[in-house]
XYZ file of C-alpha atoms in Angstrom:
375
model
C -12.266 23.702 -13.929
C -11.560 24.882 -10.201
C -7.708 24.688 -9.201
C -6.020 22.910 -6.566
C -4.042 25.860 -4.887
C -1.266 23.524 -2.678
C 0.721 20.549 -4.044
C -0.921 17.702 -2.145
C 1.155 14.280 -1.644
C -1.112 11.234 -1.905
C 0.618 8.685 0.511
C -0.709 4.998 0.422
C 0.216 2.631 2.511
C 0.619 -1.184 2.227
C -1.432 -4.048 3.587
C -2.128 -6.893 0.719
C -5.823 -6.895 0.097
C -6.688 -4.458 2.363
C -5.600 -2.245 -0.485
C -9.327 -2.796 -1.359
C -10.049 -0.425 1.414
C -7.878 2.586 -0.316
C -9.317 1.812 -3.689
C -13.248 2.391 -2.370
C -11.631 5.865 -0.400
C -10.061 6.805 -3.660
C -13.111 6.187 -5.607
C -15.307 8.163 -3.509
C -12.538 11.137 -3.289
C -12.664 11.196 -7.017
C -16.327 11.336 -7.463
C -16.445 14.305 -4.677
C -13.466 15.843 -6.939
C -15.547 15.286 -10.307
C -18.801 16.772 -8.800
C -17.155 19.763 -7.477
C -15.366 20.327 -11.075
C -11.645 20.167 -9.328
C -8.865 19.327 -11.160
C -6.286 16.268 -10.663
C -5.672 16.793 -7.058
C -1.965 15.428 -6.599
C 0.956 16.487 -7.577
C 3.042 13.415 -5.749
C 1.593 9.861 -5.729
C 3.694 7.591 -3.114
C 2.859 4.165 -2.585
C 3.636 1.434 -0.834
C 3.141 -2.707 -1.222
C -0.682 -2.666 -2.263
C -0.505 1.303 -2.175
C 1.782 1.167 -4.727
C -0.371 -0.565 -6.956
C -3.190 1.777 -6.064
C -0.971 4.641 -6.861
C 0.231 3.034 -10.081
C -3.130 2.720 -11.328
C -4.679 5.900 -11.088
C -1.175 7.269 -11.918
C -2.002 5.701 -15.327
C -5.028 6.913 -15.834
C -4.180 10.672 -14.583
C -3.788 12.085 -18.169
C -7.483 11.495 -18.961
C -8.726 13.954 -16.077
C -12.036 11.996 -16.143
C -12.165 11.322 -12.508
C -15.939 9.790 -12.652
C -14.416 7.049 -14.811
C -11.407 6.353 -12.740
C -13.681 5.787 -9.798
C -15.545 3.337 -11.382
C -12.580 1.761 -12.748
C -11.134 1.218 -9.043
C -14.124 -0.467 -8.136
C -14.189 -2.798 -11.120
C -10.825 -3.997 -10.649
C -10.778 -4.511 -6.710
C -14.599 -5.902 -6.883
C -13.761 -8.164 -9.476
C -10.474 -9.483 -7.567
C -9.996 -13.499 -7.061
C -7.068 -15.067 -5.515
C -6.298 -16.493 -8.739
C -5.646 -13.430 -10.477
C -2.950 -12.614 -7.318
C -1.320 -15.943 -6.891
C -1.021 -19.558 -8.045
C -3.734 -21.331 -6.466
C -3.566 -24.740 -7.998
C -4.052 -27.074 -4.887
C -0.712 -29.118 -6.158
C 1.207 -26.123 -6.304
C 0.074 -24.825 -2.846
C 0.774 -27.991 -1.223
C 4.272 -28.244 -2.843
C 5.031 -24.681 -2.088
C 3.697 -24.752 1.706
C 5.624 -28.064 2.299
C 8.919 -26.862 1.006
C 8.294 -23.406 3.019
C 7.836 -25.451 5.827
C 10.769 -27.767 5.372
C 13.238 -25.024 4.679
C 12.281 -23.432 8.030
C 12.380 -26.498 10.196
C 15.465 -28.335 8.763
C 17.646 -25.302 8.023
C 17.027 -25.523 4.051
C 18.954 -28.857 3.820
C 18.671 -30.506 0.648
C 16.133 -27.635 -0.329
C 15.736 -25.055 -3.380
C 18.268 -22.002 -2.328
C 15.833 -19.693 -4.462
C 13.463 -16.937 -2.751
C 11.634 -18.686 0.089
C 7.941 -17.862 -0.141
C 4.798 -19.197 0.928
C 2.834 -18.834 -2.175
C 3.905 -17.526 -5.944
C 2.482 -14.251 -6.950
C 3.202 -14.696 -10.542
C -0.358 -14.370 -11.634
C -0.212 -10.842 -10.345
C 2.112 -9.290 -12.703
C 0.215 -10.168 -15.647
C -2.982 -8.445 -13.986
C -0.504 -5.457 -13.175
C 0.323 -5.673 -17.066
C -3.235 -5.448 -18.266
C -4.035 -2.452 -16.181
C -1.017 -0.230 -15.890
C 0.848 1.274 -18.558
C 4.062 3.051 -17.368
C 3.911 5.180 -20.799
C 0.471 6.643 -19.754
C 2.327 7.546 -16.187
C 5.111 9.229 -18.447
C 2.911 11.032 -20.614
C 0.919 12.600 -17.614
C 3.973 13.762 -16.081
C 5.576 15.273 -18.800
C 1.867 17.067 -19.385
C 2.250 18.434 -16.130
C -0.658 16.798 -14.716
C 1.624 15.479 -11.756
C 5.109 15.462 -10.718
C 6.380 12.371 -9.511
C 5.193 8.956 -9.008
C 7.246 6.873 -6.109
C 7.331 3.189 -5.032
C 9.213 2.065 -1.762
C 11.134 -1.101 -1.433
C 13.641 -2.640 0.772
C 16.635 -3.883 -0.539
C 17.483 -7.233 0.822
C 20.851 -7.128 -0.640
C 22.119 -4.052 1.172
C 19.362 -3.708 4.033
C 18.496 -0.180 2.790
C 15.081 1.177 1.991
C 14.897 2.583 -0.960
C 12.275 4.992 -2.893
C 12.373 4.693 -6.915
C 10.457 7.808 -8.452
C 9.567 8.848 -11.939
C 9.039 12.464 -12.502
C 10.301 15.774 -13.453
C 13.870 15.938 -14.147
C 14.218 19.046 -11.365
C 13.102 16.416 -8.337
C 16.202 15.716 -5.981
C 17.541 12.697 -5.092
C 17.814 12.312 -1.397
C 20.142 9.853 1.217
C 19.332 9.433 4.736
C 20.954 6.785 7.548
C 19.374 3.315 5.920
C 17.072 4.879 3.365
C 17.495 6.650 -0.006
C 15.378 8.181 -3.000
C 16.170 7.551 -6.547
C 14.972 8.678 -9.989
C 14.072 5.862 -12.164
C 11.711 4.845 -14.946
C 9.225 2.641 -13.051
C 8.312 -0.991 -14.542
C 5.914 -3.445 -13.156
C 9.088 -5.050 -11.345
C 9.124 -2.408 -9.390
C 5.442 -2.616 -8.013
C 6.117 -6.552 -7.959
C 9.351 -5.776 -5.383
C 7.261 -3.184 -3.361
C 4.349 -5.521 -2.693
C 6.649 -8.602 -1.754
C 5.170 -9.359 1.571
C 8.099 -11.072 3.305
C 8.051 -14.997 3.426
C 4.366 -15.016 1.837
C 5.608 -13.892 -1.619
C 8.733 -14.100 -3.385
C 11.479 -11.343 -3.589
C 12.221 -9.610 -6.958
C 15.484 -9.134 -8.704
C 15.936 -5.734 -10.174
C 19.387 -5.198 -11.602
C 22.075 -7.172 -9.486
C 19.731 -6.858 -5.927
C 16.896 -8.504 -4.851
C 13.946 -6.180 -3.260
C 11.080 -7.063 -0.947
C 7.952 -5.176 0.460
C 8.288 -1.530 0.896
C 6.926 -1.403 4.423
C 9.871 -3.607 5.797
C 12.211 -1.146 7.439
C 10.347 2.273 6.174
C 10.209 3.833 9.244
C 9.138 7.127 7.282
C 6.528 6.452 5.249
C 5.562 10.220 4.846
C 8.757 11.035 3.826
C 8.903 10.446 0.232
C 6.029 12.829 -0.487
C 7.865 15.453 1.816
C 11.258 15.191 0.084
C 9.347 15.368 -3.634
C 8.106 18.920 -2.417
C 4.631 18.140 -0.889
C 2.818 21.244 0.763
C -0.125 18.984 2.353
C -0.473 15.427 2.882
C -3.594 13.122 1.941
C -2.649 9.630 3.845
C -4.602 6.573 3.511
C -3.905 3.931 5.698
C -5.715 0.396 6.021
C -6.166 0.119 9.940
C -8.203 1.623 12.114
C -6.684 4.559 13.963
C -6.191 4.110 17.873
C -6.819 0.332 17.522
C -5.879 -1.331 20.541
C -5.207 -5.284 20.462
C -7.688 -7.220 22.841
C -6.127 -9.046 25.843
C -5.855 -13.018 25.076
C -4.360 -14.887 28.190
C -3.667 -17.920 26.196
C -0.243 -18.898 24.454
C 0.276 -17.511 21.080
C -0.671 -19.977 18.220
C 1.813 -19.593 14.972
C -1.261 -17.654 13.528
C -1.167 -14.836 16.099
C 2.270 -14.765 15.740
C 2.358 -14.319 12.249
C -0.200 -11.794 12.490
C 1.718 -9.581 15.071
C 4.851 -10.006 12.792
C 2.954 -8.681 9.673
C 1.085 -5.969 11.445
C 4.341 -4.636 12.778
C 5.917 -5.143 9.286
C 3.248 -3.445 7.201
C 1.333 -1.071 9.404
C 2.791 0.247 12.616
C 5.492 2.478 10.922
C 2.438 4.971 9.759
C 1.186 5.637 12.764
C 4.772 6.009 13.999
C 5.576 8.613 11.464
C 2.116 10.335 12.156
C 2.789 10.994 15.694
C 6.582 12.623 14.657
C 4.677 14.686 11.886
C 1.996 15.949 14.303
C 5.188 16.673 17.007
C 7.395 18.757 14.560
C 4.393 20.548 13.139
C 3.686 21.635 17.007
C 7.362 22.497 17.413
C 7.369 24.720 14.243
C 4.408 26.518 14.971
C 6.313 27.899 17.781
C 9.218 29.016 15.888
C 8.940 32.523 14.198
C 8.601 32.744 10.343
C 12.046 32.427 8.534
C 13.897 31.119 11.436
C 14.184 27.407 10.377
C 13.948 25.408 7.235
C 11.379 23.486 8.584
C 7.490 23.944 7.672
C 4.034 22.637 9.035
C 2.752 19.990 6.757
C -0.890 20.185 6.730
C -2.422 16.489 6.580
C -5.756 14.515 6.625
C -5.672 10.955 7.542
C -8.198 8.618 6.274
C -8.398 5.016 7.657
C -11.100 2.423 8.128
C -13.944 2.980 10.932
C -14.311 -0.767 11.548
C -11.808 -3.460 11.891
C -10.934 -5.159 8.717
C -9.633 -8.192 10.557
C -13.298 -8.826 11.836
C -14.503 -8.614 8.307
C -11.790 -11.014 7.101
C -12.728 -13.542 9.716
C -16.721 -13.133 8.663
C -15.212 -14.082 5.185
C -12.955 -16.922 5.473
C -14.733 -19.107 3.707
C -14.303 -17.124 0.434
C -10.690 -18.142 0.731
C -9.332 -21.370 -1.818
C -9.801 -24.497 0.107
C -6.010 -25.351 0.247
C -5.137 -21.810 1.825
C -7.894 -22.100 4.209
C -6.555 -25.573 5.223
C -3.303 -23.971 5.965
C -4.176 -21.141 8.088
C -6.267 -23.361 9.829
C -2.969 -25.592 10.821
C -1.687 -22.201 12.164
C -4.792 -21.342 14.648
C -8.329 -20.517 14.449
C -10.031 -17.798 12.426
C -10.170 -15.400 14.709
C -6.524 -15.754 15.653
C -5.752 -15.559 12.188
C -8.173 -13.029 11.193
C -5.369 -10.152 10.560
C -3.286 -12.733 8.319
C -6.156 -13.419 6.406
C -6.856 -9.698 5.884
C -3.812 -9.568 3.960
C -4.313 -12.474 1.539
C -8.106 -12.710 0.906
C -8.294 -11.733 -2.722
C -11.720 -12.451 -3.024
C -14.879 -10.292 -3.977
C -16.976 -11.107 -1.079
C -14.098 -9.442 0.991
C -12.806 -6.697 -1.421
C -16.584 -5.274 -2.244
C -17.104 -4.707 1.456
C -13.797 -2.852 1.985
C -14.660 -0.676 -1.006
C -17.897 -0.103 0.387
C -16.488 1.042 3.577
C -13.887 3.071 2.125
C -16.429 5.071 0.205
C -18.908 5.374 3.218
C -15.651 6.683 5.543
C -14.690 9.271 3.015
C -18.366 10.653 1.855
C -18.512 11.046 5.594
C -15.869 13.631 5.829
C -16.614 15.054 2.132
C -17.205 18.759 3.309
C -13.667 18.403 5.564
C -11.894 16.825 2.739
C -13.249 19.587 0.072
C -11.903 22.300 2.138
C -8.529 20.669 2.800
C -8.419 20.285 -1.229
C -9.315 23.498 -1.875
C -7.717 26.099 0.659
């Protein structure tokens, strides 16, 4: 089996149902590794939100060293998804939830339940996670030196701090920076639920004495955990087309448009900003004589969609459960709501198209990725 010479960190960002794109990209990458007889390629698996689900899924299977089988399992999981696997789609419950959500926002919570406010109930997701992810297998892979650490990032609502919990080898350091920290922890399914709890859409999750939500919130440096853990290189998988500029719309924004912009800002913008920061640091370090700085150049590759996922979501809106579609129609038309739809469209017509796009994009840069992995 061919060795991977450098310690590569895999960074998987958030994005709800857009995570199917990452799954497709990963499935193609594992096929490439298997065909070229490469060992397990990643030393650090760092995920946030839906990226955290993918990170935990592959980490739980890393010890098997059967990357061709893992490729198929990723496709089967995301290609077979339905909304009912992720959230309660009972029309009565959805209507009640939506009414309570609107009433709480409009009446200041007068005579409403003070529990975590959310539009949707994602309790079914936990059952799905328990079915497919066993953290005992993750621990065995770490102890067997297949990889060194798995991390999940989330925001602590109780303190306002972005926290990265990592399950790894004992010598890995904790870290603390302004409003963010990394902590050793034995990860659980609650950590995944917390990391993927999109604000207002899904409820916050209590872990210990604190309440947590989607890791993309307040995570301004999504590349940092992999670097802090010790990665020499980064393979980064995002879920938005790079250099994507919004279209101009002279009309007043609808609630759907506003909600979409807010979610994009929370879930997607930080990666582009952090990549610009890393590129700037790399340029600076390249001009410093060797041995004169503790900073190092972090080589990286970025895999992002070659097409707009919001456009695909708009085309597949009819596969949404009727009650959710009815609620979204009340916020704006399908085009205005397309970004919002792309986060919650956990239905096979959408996820299968994203899987295929992810595979196409990775196979299209196979030679470059092989060189990146093996040098």
